[in-house]
mmCIF file of C-alpha atoms in Angstrom:
data_model
loop_
_atom_site.group_PDB
_atom_site.id
_atom_site.type_symbol
_atom_site.label_atom_id
_atom_site.label_comp_id
_atom_site.label_asym_id
_atom_site.label_seq_id
_atom_site.Cartn_x
_atom_site.Cartn_y
_atom_site.Cartn_z
ATOM 1 C CA UNK A 1 9.098 -3.591 0.704
ATOM 2 C CA UNK A 2 10.256 -1.024 3.237
ATOM 3 C CA UNK A 3 9.043 -0.477 6.807
ATOM 4 C CA UNK A 4 9.577 2.719 8.768
ATOM 5 C CA UNK A 5 9.589 2.272 12.560
ATOM 6 C CA UNK A 6 9.268 5.102 15.077
ATOM 7 C CA UNK A 7 9.819 4.292 18.780
ATOM 8 C CA UNK A 8 8.204 6.734 21.185
ATOM 9 C CA UNK A 9 6.543 7.253 24.537
ATOM 10 C CA UNK A 10 3.195 8.963 24.973
ATOM 11 C CA UNK A 11 0.221 8.926 27.321
ATOM 12 C CA UNK A 12 -2.048 8.883 24.257
ATOM 13 C CA UNK A 13 -0.135 6.581 21.928
ATOM 14 C CA UNK A 14 -3.028 4.451 20.698
ATOM 15 C CA UNK A 15 -5.393 7.408 20.431
ATOM 16 C CA UNK A 16 -2.797 9.269 18.366
ATOM 17 C CA UNK A 17 -2.286 6.246 16.102
ATOM 18 C CA UNK A 18 -6.026 5.944 15.436
ATOM 19 C CA UNK A 19 -6.080 9.557 14.237
ATOM 20 C CA UNK A 20 -2.798 9.290 12.307
ATOM 21 C CA UNK A 21 -3.687 6.014 10.590
ATOM 22 C CA UNK A 22 -6.456 7.773 8.652
ATOM 23 C CA UNK A 23 -3.791 9.995 7.087
ATOM 24 C CA UNK A 24 -1.426 7.067 6.527
ATOM 25 C CA UNK A 25 -4.158 5.417 4.460
ATOM 26 C CA UNK A 26 -5.127 8.650 2.704
ATOM 27 C CA UNK A 27 -1.560 9.218 1.548
ATOM 28 C CA UNK A 28 -0.944 5.680 0.340
ATOM 29 C CA UNK A 29 0.819 3.678 3.065
ATOM 30 C CA UNK A 30 0.689 -0.087 2.507
ATOM 31 C CA UNK A 31 -0.332 -0.535 6.133
ATOM 32 C CA UNK A 32 0.475 0.616 9.643
ATOM 33 C CA UNK A 33 0.469 -0.658 13.210
ATOM 34 C CA UNK A 34 1.238 0.395 16.743
ATOM 35 C CA UNK A 35 2.656 -2.016 19.282
ATOM 36 C CA UNK A 36 3.807 -1.969 22.895
ATOM 37 C CA UNK A 37 7.332 -3.192 23.651
ATOM 38 C CA UNK A 38 8.957 -5.388 26.274
ATOM 39 C CA UNK A 39 12.676 -6.079 26.432
ATOM 40 C CA UNK A 40 15.279 -3.595 25.184
ATOM 41 C CA UNK A 41 12.637 -0.866 24.859
ATOM 42 C CA UNK A 42 10.224 -1.755 27.673
ATOM 43 C CA UNK A 43 7.565 0.870 28.179
ATOM 44 C CA UNK A 44 7.687 2.323 24.669
ATOM 45 C CA UNK A 45 5.400 2.151 21.669
ATOM 46 C CA UNK A 46 6.563 1.507 18.130
ATOM 47 C CA UNK A 47 4.626 2.737 15.102
ATOM 48 C CA UNK A 48 5.380 0.834 11.892
ATOM 49 C CA UNK A 49 4.387 2.117 8.448
ATOM 50 C CA UNK A 50 4.823 0.022 5.299
ATOM 51 C CA UNK A 51 5.906 1.265 1.881
ATOM 52 C CA UNK A 52 6.476 -0.409 -1.472
ATOM 53 C CA UNK A 53 9.874 1.265 -2.035
ATOM 54 C CA UNK A 54 12.004 4.262 -1.105
ATOM 55 C CA UNK A 55 10.275 6.253 -3.852
ATOM 56 C CA UNK A 56 6.908 5.357 -2.368
ATOM 57 C CA UNK A 57 8.111 6.495 1.067
ATOM 58 C CA UNK A 58 9.353 9.791 -0.393
ATOM 59 C CA UNK A 59 6.027 10.434 -2.136
ATOM 60 C CA UNK A 60 4.134 9.588 1.071
ATOM 61 C CA UNK A 61 6.333 11.881 3.156
ATOM 62 C CA UNK A 62 5.937 14.775 0.730
ATOM 63 C CA UNK A 63 2.157 14.409 0.773
ATOM 64 C CA UNK A 64 1.681 14.040 4.513
ATOM 65 C CA UNK A 65 4.169 16.823 5.307
ATOM 66 C CA UNK A 66 2.177 19.224 3.121
ATOM 67 C CA UNK A 67 -1.216 18.233 4.517
ATOM 68 C CA UNK A 68 -2.176 21.149 6.781
ATOM 69 C CA UNK A 69 -5.034 19.214 8.361
ATOM 70 C CA UNK A 70 -2.607 16.428 9.369
ATOM 71 C CA UNK A 71 -0.583 18.985 11.277
ATOM 72 C CA UNK A 72 -3.633 20.439 12.999
ATOM 73 C CA UNK A 73 -5.061 17.083 14.013
ATOM 74 C CA UNK A 74 -1.748 15.661 15.209
ATOM 75 C CA UNK A 75 -0.300 18.704 16.998
ATOM 76 C CA UNK A 76 -1.967 17.907 20.359
ATOM 77 C CA UNK A 77 -0.419 14.429 20.267
ATOM 78 C CA UNK A 78 3.007 15.448 18.978
ATOM 79 C CA UNK A 79 3.367 18.051 21.724
ATOM 80 C CA UNK A 80 3.299 15.355 24.407
ATOM 81 C CA UNK A 81 5.161 12.609 22.522
ATOM 82 C CA UNK A 82 8.790 11.827 23.269
ATOM 83 C CA UNK A 83 10.530 10.414 20.193
ATOM 84 C CA UNK A 84 13.264 7.860 20.884
ATOM 85 C CA UNK A 85 14.460 6.187 17.678
ATOM 86 C CA UNK A 86 13.662 5.895 13.999
ATOM 87 C CA UNK A 87 14.770 3.096 11.671
ATOM 88 C CA UNK A 88 13.910 1.811 8.237
ATOM 89 C CA UNK A 89 13.800 -1.951 7.804
ATOM 90 C CA UNK A 90 14.631 -3.546 4.437
ATOM 91 C CA UNK A 91 13.842 -7.284 4.360
ATOM 92 C CA UNK A 92 16.363 -9.698 2.892
ATOM 93 C CA UNK A 93 14.078 -12.698 3.454
ATOM 94 C CA UNK A 94 10.415 -12.165 4.256
ATOM 95 C CA UNK A 95 7.886 -14.974 4.756
ATOM 96 C CA UNK A 96 4.826 -13.334 6.268
ATOM 97 C CA UNK A 97 1.431 -13.915 4.694
ATOM 98 C CA UNK A 98 -1.429 -11.521 5.483
ATOM 99 C CA UNK A 99 -3.053 -11.980 8.877
ATOM 100 C CA UNK A 100 -5.817 -9.377 8.545
ATOM 101 C CA UNK A 101 -8.050 -9.256 11.609
ATOM 102 C CA UNK A 102 -5.329 -10.556 13.946
ATOM 103 C CA UNK A 103 -3.384 -8.435 16.435
ATOM 104 C CA UNK A 104 -0.256 -10.576 16.608
ATOM 105 C CA UNK A 105 2.861 -10.559 18.751
ATOM 106 C CA UNK A 106 6.451 -10.447 17.506
ATOM 107 C CA UNK A 107 9.726 -11.656 18.960
ATOM 108 C CA UNK A 108 12.512 -9.486 17.523
ATOM 109 C CA UNK A 109 16.302 -9.664 17.745
ATOM 110 C CA UNK A 110 18.747 -6.960 16.646
ATOM 111 C CA UNK A 111 22.277 -8.029 15.830
ATOM 112 C CA UNK A 112 25.378 -7.587 13.708
ATOM 113 C CA UNK A 113 27.188 -10.332 11.796
ATOM 114 C CA UNK A 114 29.956 -9.735 9.275
ATOM 115 C CA UNK A 115 28.833 -12.316 6.693
ATOM 116 C CA UNK A 116 25.754 -11.331 4.655
ATOM 117 C CA UNK A 117 25.638 -14.714 2.892
ATOM 118 C CA UNK A 118 25.543 -16.527 6.227
ATOM 119 C CA UNK A 119 22.827 -14.193 7.522
ATOM 120 C CA UNK A 120 20.664 -15.097 4.538
ATOM 121 C CA UNK A 121 21.463 -18.808 4.680
ATOM 122 C CA UNK A 122 20.782 -19.148 8.411
ATOM 123 C CA UNK A 123 17.879 -16.721 8.185
ATOM 124 C CA UNK A 124 16.023 -19.102 5.881
ATOM 125 C CA UNK A 125 16.722 -22.013 8.236
ATOM 126 C CA UNK A 126 15.693 -20.064 11.330
ATOM 127 C CA UNK A 127 12.470 -18.747 9.771
ATOM 128 C CA UNK A 128 11.458 -22.253 8.634
ATOM 129 C CA UNK A 129 12.260 -23.744 12.036
ATOM 130 C CA UNK A 130 10.316 -21.103 13.941
ATOM 131 C CA UNK A 131 7.343 -21.487 11.584
ATOM 132 C CA UNK A 132 7.461 -25.268 11.973
ATOM 133 C CA UNK A 133 7.234 -24.561 15.715
ATOM 134 C CA UNK A 134 4.136 -22.345 15.514
ATOM 135 C CA UNK A 135 5.179 -18.936 14.143
ATOM 136 C CA UNK A 136 2.893 -17.450 11.486
ATOM 137 C CA UNK A 137 5.718 -15.626 9.740
ATOM 138 C CA UNK A 138 9.343 -14.581 9.874
ATOM 139 C CA UNK A 139 11.650 -11.965 8.432
ATOM 140 C CA UNK A 140 15.323 -10.997 8.433
ATOM 141 C CA UNK A 141 16.657 -7.741 7.059
ATOM 142 C CA UNK A 142 18.885 -4.738 7.529
ATOM 143 C CA UNK A 143 18.224 -1.601 9.568
ATOM 144 C CA UNK A 144 18.912 1.932 8.374
ATOM 145 C CA UNK A 145 18.637 4.866 10.783
ATOM 146 C CA UNK A 146 19.614 5.045 14.442
ATOM 147 C CA UNK A 147 20.705 1.405 14.320
ATOM 148 C CA UNK A 148 22.429 1.675 10.942
ATOM 149 C CA UNK A 149 24.623 -1.343 10.269
ATOM 150 C CA UNK A 150 22.493 -3.692 12.347
ATOM 151 C CA UNK A 151 20.167 -6.455 11.206
ATOM 152 C CA UNK A 152 16.782 -7.519 12.502
ATOM 153 C CA UNK A 153 15.257 -10.962 12.802
ATOM 154 C CA UNK A 154 11.574 -11.256 13.721
ATOM 155 C CA UNK A 155 9.026 -14.030 14.074
ATOM 156 C CA UNK A 156 5.271 -13.492 14.369
ATOM 157 C CA UNK A 157 2.745 -15.393 16.483
ATOM 158 C CA UNK A 158 -0.986 -15.127 17.102
ATOM 159 C CA UNK A 159 -0.477 -15.087 20.887
ATOM 160 C CA UNK A 160 2.349 -14.677 23.372
ATOM 161 C CA UNK A 161 1.620 -18.170 24.674
ATOM 162 C CA UNK A 162 2.332 -19.581 21.205
ATOM 163 C CA UNK A 163 5.627 -17.689 21.134
ATOM 164 C CA UNK A 164 6.528 -19.068 24.576
ATOM 165 C CA UNK A 165 5.683 -22.617 23.511
ATOM 166 C CA UNK A 166 7.873 -22.289 20.408
ATOM 167 C CA UNK A 167 10.773 -20.883 22.436
ATOM 168 C CA UNK A 168 10.480 -23.737 24.947
ATOM 169 C CA UNK A 169 10.334 -26.279 22.110
ATOM 170 C CA UNK A 170 13.431 -24.960 20.345
ATOM 171 C CA UNK A 171 15.357 -24.626 23.617
ATOM 172 C CA UNK A 172 14.426 -28.200 24.539
ATOM 173 C CA UNK A 173 15.518 -29.545 21.184
ATOM 174 C CA UNK A 174 18.861 -27.727 21.505
ATOM 175 C CA UNK A 175 18.240 -26.232 18.070
ATOM 176 C CA UNK A 176 20.379 -23.193 18.797
ATOM 177 C CA UNK A 177 23.405 -25.243 19.872
ATOM 178 C CA UNK A 178 23.528 -26.667 16.338
ATOM 179 C CA UNK A 179 24.214 -23.144 15.034
ATOM 180 C CA UNK A 180 26.900 -22.064 17.474
ATOM 181 C CA UNK A 181 29.315 -21.273 14.628
ATOM 182 C CA UNK A 182 26.913 -18.528 13.578
ATOM 183 C CA UNK A 183 25.423 -17.426 16.907
ATOM 184 C CA UNK A 184 28.647 -17.227 18.913
ATOM 185 C CA UNK A 185 30.170 -14.576 16.651
ATOM 186 C CA UNK A 186 27.082 -12.372 16.532
ATOM 187 C CA UNK A 187 27.159 -8.957 18.195
ATOM 188 C CA UNK A 188 23.738 -8.918 19.886
ATOM 189 C CA UNK A 189 22.190 -5.440 20.037
ATOM 190 C CA UNK A 190 18.807 -5.998 21.617
ATOM 191 C CA UNK A 191 15.727 -8.180 22.010
ATOM 192 C CA UNK A 192 12.116 -7.044 22.186
ATOM 193 C CA UNK A 193 8.684 -8.564 22.344
ATOM 194 C CA UNK A 194 6.041 -6.480 20.609
ATOM 195 C CA UNK A 195 2.300 -6.825 21.100
ATOM 196 C CA UNK A 196 0.294 -5.172 18.294
ATOM 197 C CA UNK A 197 -2.432 -2.953 19.746
ATOM 198 C CA UNK A 198 -3.938 -1.545 16.547
ATOM 199 C CA UNK A 199 -3.263 -2.358 12.888
ATOM 200 C CA UNK A 200 -4.422 -1.399 9.414
ATOM 201 C CA UNK A 201 -2.391 -4.024 7.537
ATOM 202 C CA UNK A 202 -4.499 -6.095 5.130
#
């Protein structure tokens, strides 16, 4: 799996997504969503589009780039959109079953750590612990694009209250202090909370 993420600001972000998502589906995207961000990128939207592979992304991009009607329908939105960042996300560990019909929230951390084996080992532990505390999914993977060389860790919840309760629970249990050997040598590069506003993921 591969996820492309575009961070942007716009006065018509959701309206633009609802038009664009028809073309995402037409040209074969696995799914797409738009979310609003708090934290490192407060005030921005992020549009995520899922692909099966890099080849799938390339085929999608060729098709949508050559769709004249896409350009006509999206031009009014693109002209007033300010693009901030673009990254691809490649999961290393991904435990996120379908939640069709839900507009979830995500807590997301960006970081760098020198040891890929430790990232995967602790990633499995962290995902399981967060899910035991109420998360409906978790993922850790590498970022390619503006934040090339960084990694992302994300956990998904049905509501922000459920995220808050899980954070309080893990803080209270001093879970994180048991992983200081890993956490203390991380180069932290940002934290965001994302609330999904619209989604076409199955």
